C-alpha cells in the first residue's frame, strides 16, 4: 500500500481552537456539509461545549436545503478519545443530560428529540473511543483508517454506554461479539471492526477523507428526496418491523414519482445524460 498519498483532510480554520474547550468546525461545498472535530491537543476528547456544537452542526446540516450529505471527520490524527470525563462527570452526577442532547437541536446520535433525515458518513482514524464509536454507529456509512484503535470502555470508568452502543453494536455484530467488547472495554482494530460490520471501508489513513468524499459525491448525485425516503423507510423497518415499512411502499413511491426529481430522472434517461436533481 502506498503510504505517501497526500492527505486531503481539510485544515482547521484560524485562529486555532482553545484546547481546553475545543470546537466543531463546519464548512460546505458542492452539496456536501463537512463537520470537523477540532481538539487535537487532547485527542479530540469531547467537552460540554463540543457536544452542543456538534448538535448545532447537525441541525445546520439538516436545515440547509442544498446540503445533501454530511461527512464527520477529525482534525488531527485521531477521531476522538471520547468524552473528557473530568469535564463531563459533574454533569453526569447532577443528572443534567442536556449537554449530550440539547433541546430543539438535532441529536447527532439519532436517539432522542429531533432526528436527522439526511445521510451522514463518518471518516474515522487513529483513536476512536466511546462517543466516537457511537457516532459512527449512528451514521449511515463509516470509512475507517487501517490504523484505528476502537474501544467502548465505559465499564472501565464505572459507567455504561448511553450513546447507542448497547443497541447498535449488538444489531451490527450480534450479542456475543458486542458483549465481548462492551463488557470488557477491550480494544479492537479496524479489521475486527470490519468483520463485525461496524465499518464499511478500511483504507490507508491518508485516504480516509478522500474515500468518504468519494462516497458523499456519489450520494449527492442521486435524487435527494429518494435518498431521504430510503433512509426513513429503512429505519422504519428496523424500528417497527418489516410490515410497517412494506405497508407504505406504494404511498411513498407515488409521492416520489410526482416529484420534479422523478421527472428529471425519466428525462435524463431518455436524453442519455446524467440527471440534475434539485431535491423537489
mmCIF file of C-alpha atoms in Angstrom:
data_model
loop_
_atom_site.group_PDB
_atom_site.id
_atom_site.type_symbol
_atom_site.label_atom_id
_atom_site.label_comp_id
_atom_site.label_asym_id
_atom_site.label_seq_id
_atom_site.Cartn_x
_atom_site.Cartn_y
_atom_site.Cartn_z
ATOM 1 C CA UNK A 1 0.000 0.000 0.000
ATOM 2 C CA UNK A 2 1.275 3.489 -0.830
ATOM 3 C CA UNK A 3 1.969 5.357 2.421
ATOM 4 C CA UNK A 4 2.831 8.608 0.656
ATOM 5 C CA UNK A 5 -0.638 9.504 -0.584
ATOM 6 C CA UNK A 6 -1.471 13.149 0.073
ATOM 7 C CA UNK A 7 -3.915 13.596 2.948
ATOM 8 C CA UNK A 8 -6.940 15.579 1.726
ATOM 9 C CA UNK A 9 -8.394 16.223 5.200
ATOM 10 C CA UNK A 10 -9.242 19.953 5.482
ATOM 11 C CA UNK A 11 -7.075 22.057 7.762
ATOM 12 C CA UNK A 12 -8.842 23.697 10.719
ATOM 13 C CA UNK A 13 -9.632 27.388 10.259
ATOM 14 C CA UNK A 14 -7.638 30.097 12.001
ATOM 15 C CA UNK A 15 -7.416 31.037 14.797
ATOM 16 C CA UNK A 16 -6.794 27.662 16.394
ATOM 17 C CA UNK A 17 -9.310 26.290 18.847
ATOM 18 C CA UNK A 18 -8.814 26.644 22.602
ATOM 19 C CA UNK A 19 -7.502 23.209 23.683
ATOM 20 C CA UNK A 20 -9.360 23.492 26.987
ATOM 21 C CA UNK A 21 -12.693 23.884 25.235
ATOM 22 C CA UNK A 22 -12.299 22.519 21.704
ATOM 23 C CA UNK A 23 -14.712 23.156 18.871
ATOM 24 C CA UNK A 24 -16.627 21.632 15.981
ATOM 25 C CA UNK A 25 -15.841 23.154 12.592
ATOM 26 C CA UNK A 26 -18.398 23.482 9.818
ATOM 27 C CA UNK A 27 -17.945 24.042 6.102
ATOM 28 C CA UNK A 28 -19.915 23.442 2.932
ATOM 29 C CA UNK A 29 -19.045 22.797 -0.697
ATOM 30 C CA UNK A 30 -20.791 21.214 -3.691
ATOM 31 C CA UNK A 31 -23.804 19.975 -1.699
ATOM 32 C CA UNK A 32 -21.596 18.298 0.949
ATOM 33 C CA UNK A 33 -21.588 19.541 4.558
ATOM 34 C CA UNK A 34 -18.350 18.979 6.494
ATOM 35 C CA UNK A 35 -18.300 18.575 10.290
ATOM 36 C CA UNK A 36 -14.831 18.534 11.872
ATOM 37 C CA UNK A 37 -13.854 17.545 15.425
ATOM 38 C CA UNK A 38 -11.148 20.008 16.465
ATOM 39 C CA UNK A 39 -9.321 19.477 19.748
ATOM 40 C CA UNK A 40 -6.239 17.547 18.624
ATOM 41 C CA UNK A 41 -4.111 18.529 21.642
ATOM 42 C CA UNK A 42 -6.492 16.454 23.794
ATOM 43 C CA UNK A 43 -7.066 13.624 21.302
ATOM 44 C CA UNK A 44 -10.313 15.359 20.290
ATOM 45 C CA UNK A 45 -11.909 14.493 23.625
ATOM 46 C CA UNK A 46 -15.416 15.954 23.825
ATOM 47 C CA UNK A 47 -16.177 18.802 26.221
ATOM 48 C CA UNK A 48 -19.714 20.013 27.037
ATOM 49 C CA UNK A 49 -19.208 22.864 24.573
ATOM 50 C CA UNK A 50 -18.231 20.425 21.811
ATOM 51 C CA UNK A 51 -21.322 18.292 22.387
ATOM 52 C CA UNK A 52 -23.502 21.363 21.915
ATOM 53 C CA UNK A 53 -21.567 22.484 18.838
ATOM 54 C CA UNK A 54 -21.941 19.022 17.326
ATOM 55 C CA UNK A 55 -25.717 19.230 17.758
ATOM 56 C CA UNK A 56 -25.668 22.724 16.234
ATOM 57 C CA UNK A 57 -23.680 21.414 13.262
ATOM 58 C CA UNK A 58 -26.120 18.558 12.649
ATOM 59 C CA UNK A 59 -29.018 20.999 12.933
ATOM 60 C CA UNK A 60 -27.458 23.397 10.432
ATOM 61 C CA UNK A 61 -26.891 20.500 8.040
ATOM 62 C CA UNK A 62 -30.468 19.286 8.428
ATOM 63 C CA UNK A 63 -31.862 22.763 7.756
ATOM 64 C CA UNK A 64 -29.588 23.639 4.826
ATOM 65 C CA UNK A 65 -31.716 22.958 1.758
ATOM 66 C CA UNK A 66 -28.877 22.327 -0.694
ATOM 67 C CA UNK A 67 -26.816 20.132 1.670
ATOM 68 C CA UNK A 68 -27.455 16.537 0.619
ATOM 69 C CA UNK A 69 -24.772 14.598 2.517
ATOM 70 C CA UNK A 70 -22.525 15.255 5.530
ATOM 71 C CA UNK A 71 -19.063 13.972 6.410
ATOM 72 C CA UNK A 72 -17.968 13.856 10.058
ATOM 73 C CA UNK A 73 -14.164 13.790 10.342
ATOM 74 C CA UNK A 74 -11.313 14.716 12.671
ATOM 75 C CA UNK A 75 -8.767 17.490 12.598
ATOM 76 C CA UNK A 76 -5.595 15.703 13.675
ATOM 77 C CA UNK A 77 -4.615 12.017 13.528
ATOM 78 C CA UNK A 78 -7.275 10.749 15.959
ATOM 79 C CA UNK A 79 -11.053 10.788 15.526
ATOM 80 C CA UNK A 80 -11.810 11.163 19.235
ATOM 81 C CA UNK A 81 -10.783 9.644 22.559
ATOM 82 C CA UNK A 82 -14.428 10.024 23.576
ATOM 83 C CA UNK A 83 -15.713 12.218 26.362
ATOM 84 C CA UNK A 84 -13.457 14.404 28.505
ATOM 85 C CA UNK A 85 -14.519 12.618 31.678
ATOM 86 C CA UNK A 86 -13.253 15.185 34.235
ATOM 87 C CA UNK A 87 -15.311 17.872 32.483
ATOM 88 C CA UNK A 88 -18.372 15.676 31.893
ATOM 89 C CA UNK A 89 -18.517 13.712 35.180
ATOM 90 C CA UNK A 90 -20.022 16.587 37.246
ATOM 91 C CA UNK A 91 -22.842 16.883 34.701
ATOM 92 C CA UNK A 92 -23.434 13.132 34.846
ATOM 93 C CA UNK A 93 -23.663 13.229 38.636
ATOM 94 C CA UNK A 94 -26.116 16.117 38.516
ATOM 95 C CA UNK A 95 -28.440 14.237 36.181
ATOM 96 C CA UNK A 96 -28.106 17.021 33.607
ATOM 97 C CA UNK A 97 -28.047 15.385 30.178
ATOM 98 C CA UNK A 98 -28.737 18.464 28.083
ATOM 99 C CA UNK A 99 -25.031 18.663 27.194
ATOM 100 C CA UNK A 100 -25.450 15.353 25.359
ATOM 101 C CA UNK A 101 -28.794 16.038 23.695
ATOM 102 C CA UNK A 102 -29.640 19.779 23.736
ATOM 103 C CA UNK A 103 -33.298 20.666 23.376
ATOM 104 C CA UNK A 104 -34.618 21.796 19.998
ATOM 105 C CA UNK A 105 -31.472 20.633 18.171
ATOM 106 C CA UNK A 106 -30.879 17.568 16.013
ATOM 107 C CA UNK A 107 -29.417 14.699 18.033
ATOM 108 C CA UNK A 108 -26.136 13.585 16.370
ATOM 109 C CA UNK A 109 -26.741 10.099 17.790
ATOM 110 C CA UNK A 110 -30.296 9.873 16.382
ATOM 111 C CA UNK A 111 -31.700 8.650 19.694
ATOM 112 C CA UNK A 112 -33.779 11.461 21.205
ATOM 113 C CA UNK A 113 -35.725 14.524 20.156
ATOM 114 C CA UNK A 114 -35.080 15.782 16.639
ATOM 115 C CA UNK A 115 -33.724 13.058 14.353
ATOM 116 C CA UNK A 116 -31.813 13.817 11.161
ATOM 117 C CA UNK A 117 -33.331 12.795 7.830
ATOM 118 C CA UNK A 118 -30.256 13.179 5.606
ATOM 119 C CA UNK A 119 -27.260 10.844 5.121
ATOM 120 C CA UNK A 120 -24.090 11.063 7.217
ATOM 121 C CA UNK A 121 -20.708 9.460 6.549
ATOM 122 C CA UNK A 122 -18.114 9.114 9.327
ATOM 123 C CA UNK A 123 -14.408 9.202 8.428
ATOM 124 C CA UNK A 124 -12.506 7.755 11.398
ATOM 125 C CA UNK A 125 -8.820 7.243 12.066
ATOM 126 C CA UNK A 126 -6.474 6.625 14.963
ATOM 127 C CA UNK A 127 -8.052 6.522 18.402
ATOM 128 C CA UNK A 128 -11.828 6.137 18.158
ATOM 129 C CA UNK A 129 -13.192 5.511 21.632
ATOM 130 C CA UNK A 130 -16.636 5.545 23.317
ATOM 131 C CA UNK A 131 -18.597 8.505 21.883
ATOM 132 C CA UNK A 132 -16.557 8.145 18.678
ATOM 133 C CA UNK A 133 -17.738 4.567 18.204
ATOM 134 C CA UNK A 134 -21.307 5.634 18.950
ATOM 135 C CA UNK A 135 -21.107 8.497 16.448
ATOM 136 C CA UNK A 136 -20.009 6.131 13.699
ATOM 137 C CA UNK A 137 -22.662 3.562 14.661
ATOM 138 C CA UNK A 138 -25.297 6.289 14.333
ATOM 139 C CA UNK A 139 -24.059 7.275 10.870
ATOM 140 C CA UNK A 140 -25.097 5.605 7.626
ATOM 141 C CA UNK A 141 -21.633 4.686 6.341
ATOM 142 C CA UNK A 142 -18.242 4.616 8.078
ATOM 143 C CA UNK A 143 -14.839 4.741 6.402
ATOM 144 C CA UNK A 144 -12.028 3.705 8.760
ATOM 145 C CA UNK A 145 -8.264 4.007 8.572
ATOM 146 C CA UNK A 146 -6.394 0.736 8.862
ATOM 147 C CA UNK A 147 -4.647 2.070 11.989
ATOM 148 C CA UNK A 148 -7.780 2.645 14.087
ATOM 149 C CA UNK A 149 -7.959 1.700 17.746
ATOM 150 C CA UNK A 150 -11.561 1.221 18.826
ATOM 151 C CA UNK A 151 -12.874 0.806 22.358
ATOM 152 C CA UNK A 152 -16.187 1.100 24.162
ATOM 153 C CA UNK A 153 -14.507 1.391 27.554
ATOM 154 C CA UNK A 154 -17.188 2.966 29.745
ATOM 155 C CA UNK A 155 -17.333 -0.052 32.085
ATOM 156 C CA UNK A 156 -13.676 0.591 32.945
ATOM 157 C CA UNK A 157 -14.689 4.038 34.210
ATOM 158 C CA UNK A 158 -17.670 2.898 36.264
ATOM 159 C CA UNK A 159 -20.333 3.977 33.787
ATOM 160 C CA UNK A 160 -22.198 2.437 30.833
ATOM 161 C CA UNK A 161 -22.509 3.476 27.174
ATOM 162 C CA UNK A 162 -25.561 5.715 26.734
ATOM 163 C CA UNK A 163 -24.989 6.924 23.175
ATOM 164 C CA UNK A 164 -26.467 3.930 21.404
ATOM 165 C CA UNK A 165 -23.741 1.264 21.634
ATOM 166 C CA UNK A 166 -25.887 -1.065 23.748
ATOM 167 C CA UNK A 167 -28.361 -1.075 20.859
ATOM 168 C CA UNK A 168 -26.435 -0.630 17.617
ATOM 169 C CA UNK A 169 -23.276 -2.600 18.454
ATOM 170 C CA UNK A 170 -25.498 -5.627 19.101
ATOM 171 C CA UNK A 171 -27.550 -5.026 15.935
ATOM 172 C CA UNK A 172 -24.392 -4.966 13.823
ATOM 173 C CA UNK A 173 -22.121 -7.520 15.478
ATOM 174 C CA UNK A 174 -24.502 -9.862 17.278
ATOM 175 C CA UNK A 175 -24.761 -10.436 21.021
ATOM 176 C CA UNK A 176 -21.545 -12.365 21.639
ATOM 177 C CA UNK A 177 -19.135 -10.130 19.726
ATOM 178 C CA UNK A 178 -20.781 -6.988 21.084
ATOM 179 C CA UNK A 179 -20.660 -8.172 24.691
ATOM 180 C CA UNK A 180 -17.033 -9.229 24.295
ATOM 181 C CA UNK A 181 -16.134 -5.555 23.932
ATOM 182 C CA UNK A 182 -18.963 -3.807 25.794
ATOM 183 C CA UNK A 183 -18.381 -5.808 28.989
ATOM 184 C CA UNK A 184 -14.572 -5.727 28.944
ATOM 185 C CA UNK A 185 -13.670 -2.379 27.395
ATOM 186 C CA UNK A 186 -11.028 -4.207 25.353
ATOM 187 C CA UNK A 187 -9.680 -2.536 22.234
ATOM 188 C CA UNK A 188 -10.321 -3.871 18.746
ATOM 189 C CA UNK A 189 -8.761 -2.909 15.437
ATOM 190 C CA UNK A 190 -10.047 -1.904 12.011
ATOM 191 C CA UNK A 191 -10.020 -5.434 10.628
ATOM 192 C CA UNK A 192 -12.103 -6.638 13.569
ATOM 193 C CA UNK A 193 -14.466 -3.662 13.210
ATOM 194 C CA UNK A 194 -14.946 -4.516 9.539
ATOM 195 C CA UNK A 195 -15.616 -8.164 10.346
ATOM 196 C CA UNK A 196 -18.254 -7.098 12.885
ATOM 197 C CA UNK A 197 -19.863 -4.765 10.305
ATOM 198 C CA UNK A 198 -19.176 -1.655 12.366
ATOM 199 C CA UNK A 199 -17.332 -0.036 9.444
ATOM 200 C CA UNK A 200 -17.879 -0.416 5.705
ATOM 201 C CA UNK A 201 -14.479 0.542 4.252
ATOM 202 C CA UNK A 202 -10.913 0.191 5.585
ATOM 203 C CA UNK A 203 -8.255 2.278 3.822
ATOM 204 C CA UNK A 204 -4.859 3.923 4.269
ATOM 205 C CA UNK A 205 -5.053 6.703 6.923
ATOM 206 C CA UNK A 206 -4.289 9.336 4.292
ATOM 207 C CA UNK A 207 -7.179 8.103 2.142
ATOM 208 C CA UNK A 208 -9.918 8.163 4.785
ATOM 209 C CA UNK A 209 -11.229 11.627 3.963
ATOM 210 C CA UNK A 210 -10.916 11.229 0.187
ATOM 211 C CA UNK A 211 -12.780 7.899 0.286
ATOM 212 C CA UNK A 212 -15.535 9.414 2.419
ATOM 213 C CA UNK A 213 -15.747 12.333 -0.007
ATOM 214 C CA UNK A 214 -15.974 9.954 -2.966
ATOM 215 C CA UNK A 215 -18.914 8.178 -1.342
ATOM 216 C CA UNK A 216 -20.558 11.505 -0.481
ATOM 217 C CA UNK A 217 -20.209 12.684 -4.077
ATOM 218 C CA UNK A 218 -21.979 9.525 -5.226
ATOM 219 C CA UNK A 219 -24.787 10.171 -2.738
ATOM 220 C CA UNK A 220 -25.271 13.823 -3.726
ATOM 221 C CA UNK A 221 -25.500 12.795 -7.378
ATOM 222 C CA UNK A 222 -28.639 10.806 -6.508
ATOM 223 C CA UNK A 223 -32.114 12.298 -6.020
ATOM 224 C CA UNK A 224 -32.215 13.895 -2.528
ATOM 225 C CA UNK A 225 -35.888 13.121 -1.872
ATOM 226 C CA UNK A 226 -35.384 9.483 -2.828
ATOM 227 C CA UNK A 227 -32.309 9.261 -0.589
ATOM 228 C CA UNK A 228 -34.215 10.685 2.390
ATOM 229 C CA UNK A 229 -37.167 8.350 1.865
ATOM 230 C CA UNK A 230 -34.820 5.375 1.554
ATOM 231 C CA UNK A 231 -33.246 6.227 4.918
ATOM 232 C CA UNK A 232 -36.618 6.845 6.540
ATOM 233 C CA UNK A 233 -38.188 3.615 5.284
ATOM 234 C CA UNK A 234 -35.140 1.562 6.250
ATOM 235 C CA UNK A 235 -35.277 3.000 9.766
ATOM 236 C CA UNK A 236 -38.977 2.210 9.967
ATOM 237 C CA UNK A 237 -38.278 -1.418 9.060
ATOM 238 C CA UNK A 238 -35.552 -1.566 11.699
ATOM 239 C CA UNK A 239 -37.598 0.055 14.448
ATOM 240 C CA UNK A 240 -41.188 -1.010 13.685
ATOM 241 C CA UNK A 241 -40.689 -4.134 11.605
ATOM 242 C CA UNK A 242 -40.954 -5.296 8.009
ATOM 243 C CA UNK A 243 -44.735 -4.900 7.700
ATOM 244 C CA UNK A 244 -44.690 -1.232 8.738
ATOM 245 C CA UNK A 245 -42.130 -0.489 6.036
ATOM 246 C CA UNK A 246 -43.882 -2.528 3.337
ATOM 247 C CA UNK A 247 -47.287 -1.008 4.094
ATOM 248 C CA UNK A 248 -46.120 2.437 2.982
ATOM 249 C CA UNK A 249 -44.239 1.408 -0.173
ATOM 250 C CA UNK A 250 -46.992 2.341 -2.634
ATOM 251 C CA UNK A 251 -47.900 5.642 -0.990
ATOM 252 C CA UNK A 252 -44.289 6.830 -0.784
ATOM 253 C CA UNK A 253 -43.429 5.685 -4.296
ATOM 254 C CA UNK A 254 -46.458 7.530 -5.688
ATOM 255 C CA UNK A 255 -45.380 10.703 -3.896
ATOM 256 C CA UNK A 256 -41.823 10.376 -5.199
ATOM 257 C CA UNK A 257 -42.983 9.670 -8.757
ATOM 258 C CA UNK A 258 -44.814 13.018 -8.786
ATOM 259 C CA UNK A 259 -41.688 14.977 -7.787
ATOM 260 C CA UNK A 260 -39.631 17.103 -10.153
ATOM 261 C CA UNK A 261 -36.651 14.861 -9.429
ATOM 262 C CA UNK A 262 -38.537 11.800 -10.702
ATOM 263 C CA UNK A 263 -39.464 13.706 -13.853
ATOM 264 C CA UNK A 264 -35.806 14.667 -14.265
ATOM 265 C CA UNK A 265 -34.816 11.024 -13.777
ATOM 266 C CA UNK A 266 -37.037 9.947 -16.673
ATOM 267 C CA UNK A 267 -35.991 12.877 -18.854
ATOM 268 C CA UNK A 268 -32.270 12.316 -18.316
ATOM 269 C CA UNK A 269 -32.707 8.600 -19.067
ATOM 270 C CA UNK A 270 -34.393 9.403 -22.381
ATOM 271 C CA UNK A 271 -31.752 12.007 -23.231
ATOM 272 C CA UNK A 272 -28.904 9.663 -22.211
ATOM 273 C CA UNK A 273 -27.283 12.141 -19.835
ATOM 274 C CA UNK A 274 -26.607 12.445 -16.125
ATOM 275 C CA UNK A 275 -29.603 13.710 -14.143
ATOM 276 C CA UNK A 276 -29.543 17.132 -12.497
ATOM 277 C CA UNK A 277 -31.573 16.686 -9.330
ATOM 278 C CA UNK A 278 -32.663 19.628 -7.180
ATOM 279 C CA UNK A 279 -34.392 17.961 -4.246
ATOM 280 C CA UNK A 280 -38.003 18.841 -5.059
#
